[in-house]
Amino acid sequence: MQFIDLKTQYQHLKPEIDARIHAVLDHGQYIMGPEVAELERELAAYVGVKHAIGVADGTTALLIALMALGVTAGDEVITTPFTFIATGEMIALLGARPVFVDVDPATYNLDPAKLEAAITPKTRAIMPVSLYGQCADFAAINAIAAKYNLPVIEDGAQSFGATQRGKKSGALSTIGCTSFFPSKPLGCYGDGGACFTDDDALAKKMRELRVHGQDRRYHHPVIGLNGRLDTIQAAVLLAKLPSFPAEVEAREKIGARYSALLADVARVPTLAEGNTSVYAQYTLEVEHRDVVAGKLKELGVPTAVHYPIPLHRQPAFAHLELGEGSFPVAEAAARRVISLPMHPFLDEATQDAVVAAVKQALA
């Protein structure tokens, strides 16, 4: 049983993917080839924004977004402690301080009710994460941000294709960022990512930042980095994009079916009002998580934990001196969450086998 089945997806799209890759091999423009600009147009249209900027990966997308907004040493950026290290890591890499706000127990996303208390004169930006496939509460977050004239960056590495009140992830904030890591809802065959914005000036700056701060050849107004998206990865994404809406639909259907079948034995995902989810992970909360994971492994069901150690408890952030109990909701979730096999090609028979194994493991 596959946790994420990329092989089946490739077999479905093999002619399109192969043709796109071979087109790159034929023209030989491996860096910033024509497929990159084509993909950016397609992504911007899909998300519903003016600008999409293809970058090397989701982590680089966050870094470029922060740099474009002028985040620097001594600043503070508010984010969640319940996420992958990249979110806090990119804030710290710029010399800024990540300021954590605990999460909503229902969605695991940053709790807007606790946001305003974390804002200080040093706050430079707010960076919520759209975890497990559904968007954070951007209506509430943006309203608070506007009150303090703060930009908002969406870390949408897990939510590409999800919507909030009809608007797509990536189009809900000042800058949206996503990842095209192979296991993401829309994945390439290596690393890849993108930034999204409606702001012309920010888009121009982000395009320059990804090529060493260059606005024309060998002319560098700002310090940037090598953050380009490979042409071959853009080609793979172009081949996958036409079928992506159908895959999103399949993910929603599979996620809803899991919830219907498991609601009586475990805490299933809660969708906030107005949200859809792409179920980048289908995540339950259970007691004795490690024991349950061991039983499922014996039954042939692979699982994963996203994320067992909140950021404030990571050794890299020990200098922040945020002890156990600082963010109790995130800490409780980190002890209890477990993710099940989830991908758009999960058939009902396999899903039923997963459900039966979960019920047996929890009995």
Tab-separated table of C-alpha atoms in Angstrom:
chain	number	residue	atom	x	y	z
A	1	MET	CA	0.000	0.000	0.000
A	2	GLN	CA	1.324	3.444	-0.982
A	3	PHE	CA	1.116	6.415	1.388
A	4	ILE	CA	1.180	8.689	-1.689
A	5	ASP	CA	0.921	6.986	-5.087
A	6	LEU	CA	2.993	8.962	-7.595
A	7	LYS	CA	3.549	5.930	-9.832
A	8	THR	CA	-0.135	5.585	-10.709
A	9	GLN	CA	-0.382	9.306	-11.409
A	10	TYR	CA	2.596	9.055	-13.773
A	11	GLN	CA	1.025	6.135	-15.636
A	12	HIS	CA	-2.149	8.210	-16.115
A	13	LEU	CA	-0.182	11.184	-17.471
A	14	LYS	CA	2.833	9.431	-19.027
A	15	PRO	CA	2.387	10.668	-22.639
A	16	GLU	CA	1.914	14.297	-21.552
A	17	ILE	CA	4.765	14.259	-19.026
A	18	ASP	CA	7.185	12.507	-21.362
A	19	ALA	CA	6.376	14.875	-24.235
A	20	ARG	CA	6.882	17.943	-22.051
A	21	ILE	CA	10.226	16.683	-20.688
A	22	HIS	CA	11.468	15.738	-24.162
A	23	ALA	CA	10.550	19.182	-25.474
A	24	VAL	CA	12.948	20.663	-22.896
A	25	LEU	CA	15.640	18.134	-23.799
A	26	ASP	CA	15.201	19.108	-27.461
A	27	HIS	CA	15.478	22.881	-26.986
A	28	GLY	CA	18.103	22.660	-24.237
A	29	GLN	CA	17.081	25.748	-22.242
A	30	TYR	CA	17.340	24.091	-18.850
A	31	ILE	CA	17.414	27.297	-16.793
A	32	MET	CA	14.582	29.850	-17.222
A	33	GLY	CA	13.420	28.166	-20.414
A	34	PRO	CA	10.089	29.069	-22.049
A	35	GLU	CA	8.167	26.537	-19.944
A	36	VAL	CA	8.825	28.601	-16.809
A	37	ALA	CA	7.051	31.679	-18.171
A	38	GLU	CA	4.273	29.494	-19.604
A	39	LEU	CA	3.761	27.815	-16.231
A	40	GLU	CA	3.688	31.184	-14.467
A	41	ARG	CA	0.869	32.359	-16.751
A	42	GLU	CA	-1.076	29.130	-16.150
A	43	LEU	CA	-0.572	29.244	-12.382
A	44	ALA	CA	-1.601	32.905	-12.117
A	45	ALA	CA	-4.774	32.152	-14.077
A	46	TYR	CA	-5.560	29.118	-11.933
A	47	VAL	CA	-5.031	30.912	-8.608
A	48	GLY	CA	-6.717	34.114	-9.806
A	49	VAL	CA	-3.871	36.580	-9.264
A	50	LYS	CA	-1.916	38.900	-11.551
A	51	HIS	CA	1.493	37.392	-10.898
A	52	ALA	CA	2.965	33.944	-10.278
A	53	ILE	CA	6.723	33.672	-9.829
A	54	GLY	CA	8.211	30.208	-10.168
A	55	VAL	CA	11.000	29.516	-7.668
A	56	ALA	CA	13.317	26.709	-6.640
A	57	ASP	CA	11.149	25.283	-3.832
A	58	GLY	CA	8.577	26.167	-1.210
A	59	THR	CA	11.203	27.175	1.323
A	60	THR	CA	12.781	29.594	-1.152
A	61	ALA	CA	9.302	30.961	-1.883
A	62	LEU	CA	8.946	31.941	1.787
A	63	LEU	CA	12.430	33.451	1.876
A	64	ILE	CA	11.856	35.516	-1.272
A	65	ALA	CA	8.476	36.724	0.027
A	66	LEU	CA	10.033	37.845	3.314
A	67	MET	CA	12.931	39.545	1.497
A	68	ALA	CA	10.562	41.325	-0.890
A	69	LEU	CA	8.724	42.774	2.098
A	70	GLY	CA	11.987	44.029	3.571
A	71	VAL	CA	12.130	41.728	6.584
A	72	THR	CA	15.568	42.031	8.131
A	73	ALA	CA	17.588	41.510	11.313
A	74	GLY	CA	15.773	42.679	14.449
A	75	ASP	CA	12.283	42.429	12.935
A	76	GLU	CA	9.582	40.100	14.203
A	77	VAL	CA	7.374	37.895	12.042
A	78	ILE	CA	4.336	36.204	13.558
A	79	THR	CA	3.702	32.586	12.606
A	80	THR	CA	2.523	29.249	13.998
A	81	PRO	CA	4.597	26.777	16.025
A	82	PHE	CA	2.751	23.809	14.460
A	83	THR	CA	4.319	23.531	11.024
A	84	PHE	CA	7.381	22.301	9.160
A	85	ILE	CA	10.679	23.908	10.188
A	86	ALA	CA	10.940	25.911	6.930
A	87	THR	CA	8.300	28.398	8.095
A	88	GLY	CA	10.210	29.559	11.165
A	89	GLU	CA	13.587	28.799	9.622
A	90	MET	CA	13.305	31.395	6.852
A	91	ILE	CA	12.327	34.093	9.363
A	92	ALA	CA	15.380	33.261	11.477
A	93	LEU	CA	17.664	33.001	8.441
A	94	LEU	CA	17.077	36.713	7.782
A	95	GLY	CA	17.988	37.546	11.371
A	96	ALA	CA	14.379	38.203	12.309
A	97	ARG	CA	12.612	36.645	15.280
A	98	PRO	CA	9.755	34.193	14.790
A	99	VAL	CA	6.928	35.076	17.168
A	100	PHE	CA	4.646	32.098	17.610
A	101	VAL	CA	0.882	32.174	18.091
A	102	ASP	CA	-0.930	29.016	19.156
A	103	VAL	CA	-3.262	27.229	16.766
A	104	ASP	CA	-6.999	26.749	16.564
A	105	PRO	CA	-7.786	23.300	18.017
A	106	ALA	CA	-10.283	22.575	15.240
A	107	THR	CA	-8.150	23.349	12.177
A	108	TYR	CA	-4.557	23.420	13.523
A	109	ASN	CA	-4.096	26.765	11.781
A	110	LEU	CA	-3.007	29.994	13.492
A	111	ASP	CA	-5.721	31.147	15.897
A	112	PRO	CA	-6.775	34.705	14.948
A	113	ALA	CA	-8.183	35.258	18.437
A	114	LYS	CA	-4.617	35.089	19.811
A	115	LEU	CA	-2.971	37.087	17.018
A	116	GLU	CA	-3.377	40.704	18.085
A	117	ALA	CA	-1.728	40.138	21.460
A	118	ALA	CA	1.468	39.014	19.673
A	119	ILE	CA	1.862	42.217	17.619
A	120	THR	CA	4.584	44.614	18.787
A	121	PRO	CA	6.280	47.685	17.266
A	122	LYS	CA	8.875	45.260	15.843
A	123	THR	CA	6.319	43.156	13.958
A	124	ARG	CA	7.062	43.331	10.244
A	125	ALA	CA	4.752	40.644	8.804
A	126	ILE	CA	2.318	37.842	9.638
A	127	MET	CA	2.896	34.415	8.084
A	128	PRO	CA	0.067	31.936	8.725
A	129	VAL	CA	0.306	28.358	7.459
A	130	SER	CA	-2.548	26.644	5.630
A	131	LEU	CA	-1.928	23.260	7.223
A	132	TYR	CA	-2.954	19.800	6.026
A	133	GLY	CA	-4.739	21.209	2.965
A	134	GLN	CA	-7.103	23.919	4.215
A	135	CYS	CA	-6.510	27.651	4.424
A	136	ALA	CA	-6.051	29.581	7.653
A	137	ASP	CA	-8.750	32.131	8.552
A	138	PHE	CA	-7.552	34.915	6.258
A	139	ALA	CA	-10.640	37.090	6.665
A	140	ALA	CA	-9.902	37.461	10.387
A	141	ILE	CA	-6.113	37.546	9.978
A	142	ASN	CA	-6.189	40.136	7.175
A	143	ALA	CA	-8.538	42.360	9.183
A	144	ILE	CA	-6.108	42.436	12.114
A	145	ALA	CA	-3.148	42.912	9.760
A	146	ALA	CA	-4.865	45.865	8.074
A	147	LYS	CA	-5.459	47.500	11.454
A	148	TYR	CA	-1.682	47.529	12.027
A	149	ASN	CA	-0.710	48.045	8.368
A	150	LEU	CA	1.083	44.690	8.219
A	151	PRO	CA	1.552	42.469	5.144
A	152	VAL	CA	0.435	38.838	5.273
A	153	ILE	CA	2.269	35.916	3.671
A	154	GLU	CA	0.378	32.654	3.242
A	155	ASP	CA	2.535	29.567	3.650
A	156	GLY	CA	0.372	27.495	1.350
A	157	ALA	CA	2.843	24.645	0.826
A	158	GLN	CA	0.086	22.136	1.650
A	159	SER	CA	-2.995	23.944	0.366
A	160	PHE	CA	-2.526	24.608	-3.369
A	161	GLY	CA	-5.950	24.022	-4.941
A	162	ALA	CA	-7.928	24.683	-1.741
A	163	THR	CA	-10.420	27.535	-1.547
A	164	GLN	CA	-11.778	29.912	1.078
A	165	ARG	CA	-15.124	31.505	0.292
A	166	GLY	CA	-14.485	30.872	-3.392
A	167	LYS	CA	-10.954	32.310	-3.526
A	168	LYS	CA	-7.994	30.036	-4.070
A	169	SER	CA	-5.083	29.496	-1.723
A	170	GLY	CA	-2.362	31.848	-2.896
A	171	ALA	CA	-4.843	34.653	-3.598
A	172	LEU	CA	-5.844	35.323	0.013
A	173	SER	CA	-3.022	37.563	1.236
A	174	THR	CA	-0.335	40.078	0.242
A	175	ILE	CA	1.860	37.232	-1.004
A	176	GLY	CA	0.969	33.565	-1.271
A	177	CYS	CA	3.648	30.875	-1.344
A	178	THR	CA	3.429	27.208	-2.265
A	179	SER	CA	5.573	24.125	-2.770
A	180	PHE	CA	5.655	21.682	-5.669
A	181	PHE	CA	7.617	19.037	-3.758
A	182	PRO	CA	6.650	15.653	-5.323
A	183	SER	CA	4.279	14.655	-2.503
A	184	LYS	CA	2.322	17.946	-2.505
A	185	PRO	CA	-1.159	18.146	-4.078
A	186	LEU	CA	0.484	19.507	-7.259
A	187	GLY	CA	4.007	18.121	-7.332
A	188	CYS	CA	6.912	18.128	-9.754
A	189	TYR	CA	9.705	15.538	-9.997
A	190	GLY	CA	12.208	17.375	-7.816
A	191	ASP	CA	11.989	20.625	-5.895
A	192	GLY	CA	9.820	23.526	-7.004
A	193	GLY	CA	7.670	26.328	-5.658
A	194	ALA	CA	5.945	29.593	-6.469
A	195	CYS	CA	5.013	32.995	-5.061
A	196	PHE	CA	1.716	34.700	-5.925
A	197	THR	CA	0.676	38.337	-5.668
A	198	ASP	CA	-1.491	41.054	-7.177
A	199	ASP	CA	1.093	43.705	-6.289
A	200	ASP	CA	3.117	44.731	-9.364
A	201	ALA	CA	6.011	46.171	-7.356
A	202	LEU	CA	6.323	43.097	-5.144
A	203	ALA	CA	6.171	40.813	-8.190
A	204	LYS	CA	8.990	42.736	-9.879
A	205	LYS	CA	11.081	42.542	-6.725
A	206	MET	CA	10.487	38.809	-6.275
A	207	ARG	CA	11.461	38.125	-9.896
A	208	GLU	CA	14.703	40.024	-9.306
A	209	LEU	CA	15.407	38.342	-5.965
A	210	ARG	CA	15.226	34.845	-7.485
A	211	VAL	CA	18.045	35.751	-9.934
A	212	HIS	CA	20.585	37.232	-7.523
A	213	GLY	CA	18.789	40.599	-7.235
A	214	GLN	CA	19.278	41.248	-10.934
A	215	ASP	CA	16.988	43.634	-12.862
A	216	ARG	CA	18.985	43.223	-16.093
A	217	ARG	CA	22.025	41.184	-17.022
A	218	TYR	CA	24.921	41.774	-14.617
A	219	HIS	CA	23.106	44.660	-12.897
A	220	HIS	CA	22.094	43.978	-9.280
A	221	PRO	CA	20.157	46.690	-7.390
A	222	VAL	CA	19.607	44.379	-4.376
A	223	ILE	CA	21.150	41.301	-2.815
A	224	GLY	CA	19.204	38.258	-3.929
A	225	LEU	CA	19.803	34.533	-4.275
A	226	ASN	CA	19.723	31.720	-6.805
A	227	GLY	CA	16.057	30.816	-6.447
A	228	ARG	CA	15.078	29.791	-9.964
A	229	LEU	CA	12.657	27.032	-10.934
A	230	ASP	CA	14.221	24.446	-13.276
A	231	THR	CA	12.700	24.277	-16.747
A	232	ILE	CA	12.201	20.501	-16.540
A	233	GLN	CA	10.238	20.889	-13.300
A	234	ALA	CA	8.081	23.569	-14.946
A	235	ALA	CA	7.493	21.141	-17.828
A	236	VAL	CA	6.326	18.403	-15.449
A	237	LEU	CA	3.945	20.829	-13.736
A	238	LEU	CA	2.550	21.988	-17.083
A	239	ALA	CA	1.795	18.371	-17.950
A	240	LYS	CA	0.050	17.811	-14.620
A	241	LEU	CA	-1.902	21.064	-14.355
A	242	PRO	CA	-4.784	20.238	-16.769
A	243	SER	CA	-5.804	17.207	-14.684
A	244	PHE	CA	-5.220	18.920	-11.345
A	245	PRO	CA	-8.834	20.165	-10.847
A	246	ALA	CA	-10.088	16.579	-11.221
A	247	GLU	CA	-7.470	15.422	-8.703
A	248	VAL	CA	-8.582	18.134	-6.260
A	249	GLU	CA	-12.162	16.898	-6.637
A	250	ALA	CA	-11.018	13.325	-5.993
A	251	ARG	CA	-9.079	14.428	-2.902
A	252	GLU	CA	-12.155	16.171	-1.500
A	253	LYS	CA	-14.302	13.100	-2.113
A	254	ILE	CA	-11.768	10.703	-0.567
A	255	GLY	CA	-11.237	12.991	2.436
A	256	ALA	CA	-14.986	13.283	3.044
A	257	ARG	CA	-15.387	9.513	2.778
A	258	TYR	CA	-12.596	8.904	5.289
A	259	SER	CA	-14.291	11.305	7.703
A	260	ALA	CA	-17.676	9.644	7.320
A	261	LEU	CA	-16.180	6.205	7.992
A	262	LEU	CA	-13.892	7.165	10.884
A	263	ALA	CA	-15.828	9.850	12.793
A	264	ASP	CA	-17.071	7.315	15.324
A	265	VAL	CA	-13.584	6.114	16.355
A	266	ALA	CA	-11.215	9.095	16.073
A	267	ARG	CA	-11.152	12.846	15.779
A	268	VAL	CA	-11.385	13.537	12.049
A	269	PRO	CA	-10.432	16.795	10.266
A	270	THR	CA	-12.694	19.792	10.820
A	271	LEU	CA	-13.356	21.991	7.800
A	272	ALA	CA	-13.897	25.623	8.750
A	273	GLU	CA	-16.953	27.347	7.287
A	274	GLY	CA	-16.283	28.528	3.741
A	275	ASN	CA	-13.242	26.274	3.305
A	276	THR	CA	-12.469	23.402	1.008
A	277	SER	CA	-9.460	21.160	1.616
A	278	VAL	CA	-7.077	19.382	-0.748
A	279	TYR	CA	-6.116	17.014	2.086
A	280	ALA	CA	-2.388	17.261	1.498
A	281	GLN	CA	-2.476	15.012	4.548
A	282	TYR	CA	-5.510	13.229	5.890
A	283	THR	CA	-4.864	13.618	9.605
A	284	LEU	CA	-6.598	12.092	12.619
A	285	GLU	CA	-6.105	12.710	16.316
A	286	VAL	CA	-5.788	9.583	18.423
A	287	GLU	CA	-4.737	8.573	21.915
A	288	HIS	CA	-1.484	6.578	22.204
A	289	ARG	CA	-0.449	7.642	18.690
A	290	ASP	CA	2.808	5.687	18.551
A	291	VAL	CA	1.116	2.471	19.612
A	292	VAL	CA	-1.571	2.988	16.969
A	293	ALA	CA	1.073	3.676	14.308
A	294	GLY	CA	2.872	0.452	15.248
A	295	LYS	CA	-0.316	-1.596	14.978
A	296	LEU	CA	-1.135	-0.053	11.586
A	297	LYS	CA	2.349	-0.861	10.329
A	298	GLU	CA	1.826	-4.512	11.354
A	299	LEU	CA	-1.439	-4.436	9.399
A	300	GLY	CA	0.340	-3.113	6.294
A	301	VAL	CA	-0.913	0.478	6.503
A	302	PRO	CA	1.759	3.198	6.235
A	303	THR	CA	1.305	6.334	8.335
A	304	ALA	CA	3.169	9.592	8.969
A	305	VAL	CA	3.244	12.269	11.662
A	306	HIS	CA	3.169	15.952	10.664
A	307	TYR	CA	4.571	17.272	13.080
A	308	PRO	CA	5.771	15.554	16.264
A	309	ILE	CA	7.823	18.460	17.680
A	310	PRO	CA	6.439	22.025	17.515
A	311	LEU	CA	8.897	24.684	16.354
A	312	HIS	CA	9.289	26.305	19.764
A	313	ARG	CA	10.556	22.961	21.126
A	314	GLN	CA	13.112	22.449	18.343
A	315	PRO	CA	16.761	22.748	19.436
A	316	ALA	CA	17.340	25.354	16.710
A	317	PHE	CA	14.894	27.675	18.504
A	318	ALA	CA	16.050	26.942	22.065
A	319	HIS	CA	17.339	30.524	22.321
A	320	LEU	CA	13.734	31.748	22.270
A	321	GLU	CA	13.339	30.076	25.684
A	322	LEU	CA	9.788	28.928	25.068
A	323	GLY	CA	9.258	25.968	27.364
A	324	GLU	CA	6.699	23.180	27.398
A	325	GLY	CA	3.256	24.678	27.921
A	326	SER	CA	3.943	27.849	25.922
A	327	PHE	CA	1.542	26.765	23.175
A	328	PRO	CA	-0.619	24.025	24.668
A	329	VAL	CA	-2.904	23.442	21.673
A	330	ALA	CA	0.011	22.913	19.302
A	331	GLU	CA	1.773	20.713	21.845
A	332	ALA	CA	-1.315	18.534	22.368
A	333	ALA	CA	-1.799	18.156	18.610
A	334	ALA	CA	1.864	17.221	18.127
A	335	ARG	CA	1.381	14.311	20.539
A	336	ARG	CA	-1.817	13.044	18.927
A	337	VAL	CA	-1.856	13.590	15.148
A	338	ILE	CA	-1.369	10.770	12.656
A	339	SER	CA	-1.808	10.891	8.876
A	340	LEU	CA	-3.234	8.095	6.734
A	341	PRO	CA	-2.592	7.166	3.088
A	342	MET	CA	-4.025	9.953	0.919
A	343	HIS	CA	-3.801	10.606	-2.805
A	344	PRO	CA	-6.294	11.130	-5.643
A	345	PHE	CA	-5.961	7.532	-6.899
A	346	LEU	CA	-6.937	5.885	-3.608
A	347	ASP	CA	-9.737	3.478	-4.549
A	348	GLU	CA	-12.602	2.575	-2.232
A	349	ALA	CA	-11.364	-0.977	-1.614
A	350	THR	CA	-7.970	0.275	-0.431
A	351	GLN	CA	-9.608	3.011	1.604
A	352	ASP	CA	-11.912	0.455	3.221
A	353	ALA	CA	-8.850	-1.635	4.141
A	354	VAL	CA	-7.241	1.426	5.758
A	355	VAL	CA	-10.422	2.196	7.693
A	356	ALA	CA	-10.762	-1.419	8.897
A	357	ALA	CA	-7.131	-1.387	10.039
A	358	VAL	CA	-7.594	1.920	11.892
A	359	LYS	CA	-10.664	0.564	13.678
A	360	GLN	CA	-8.770	-2.606	14.614
A	361	ALA	CA	-5.773	-0.576	15.855
A	362	LEU	CA	-8.025	1.629	17.991
A	363	ALA	CA	-10.134	-1.215	19.385
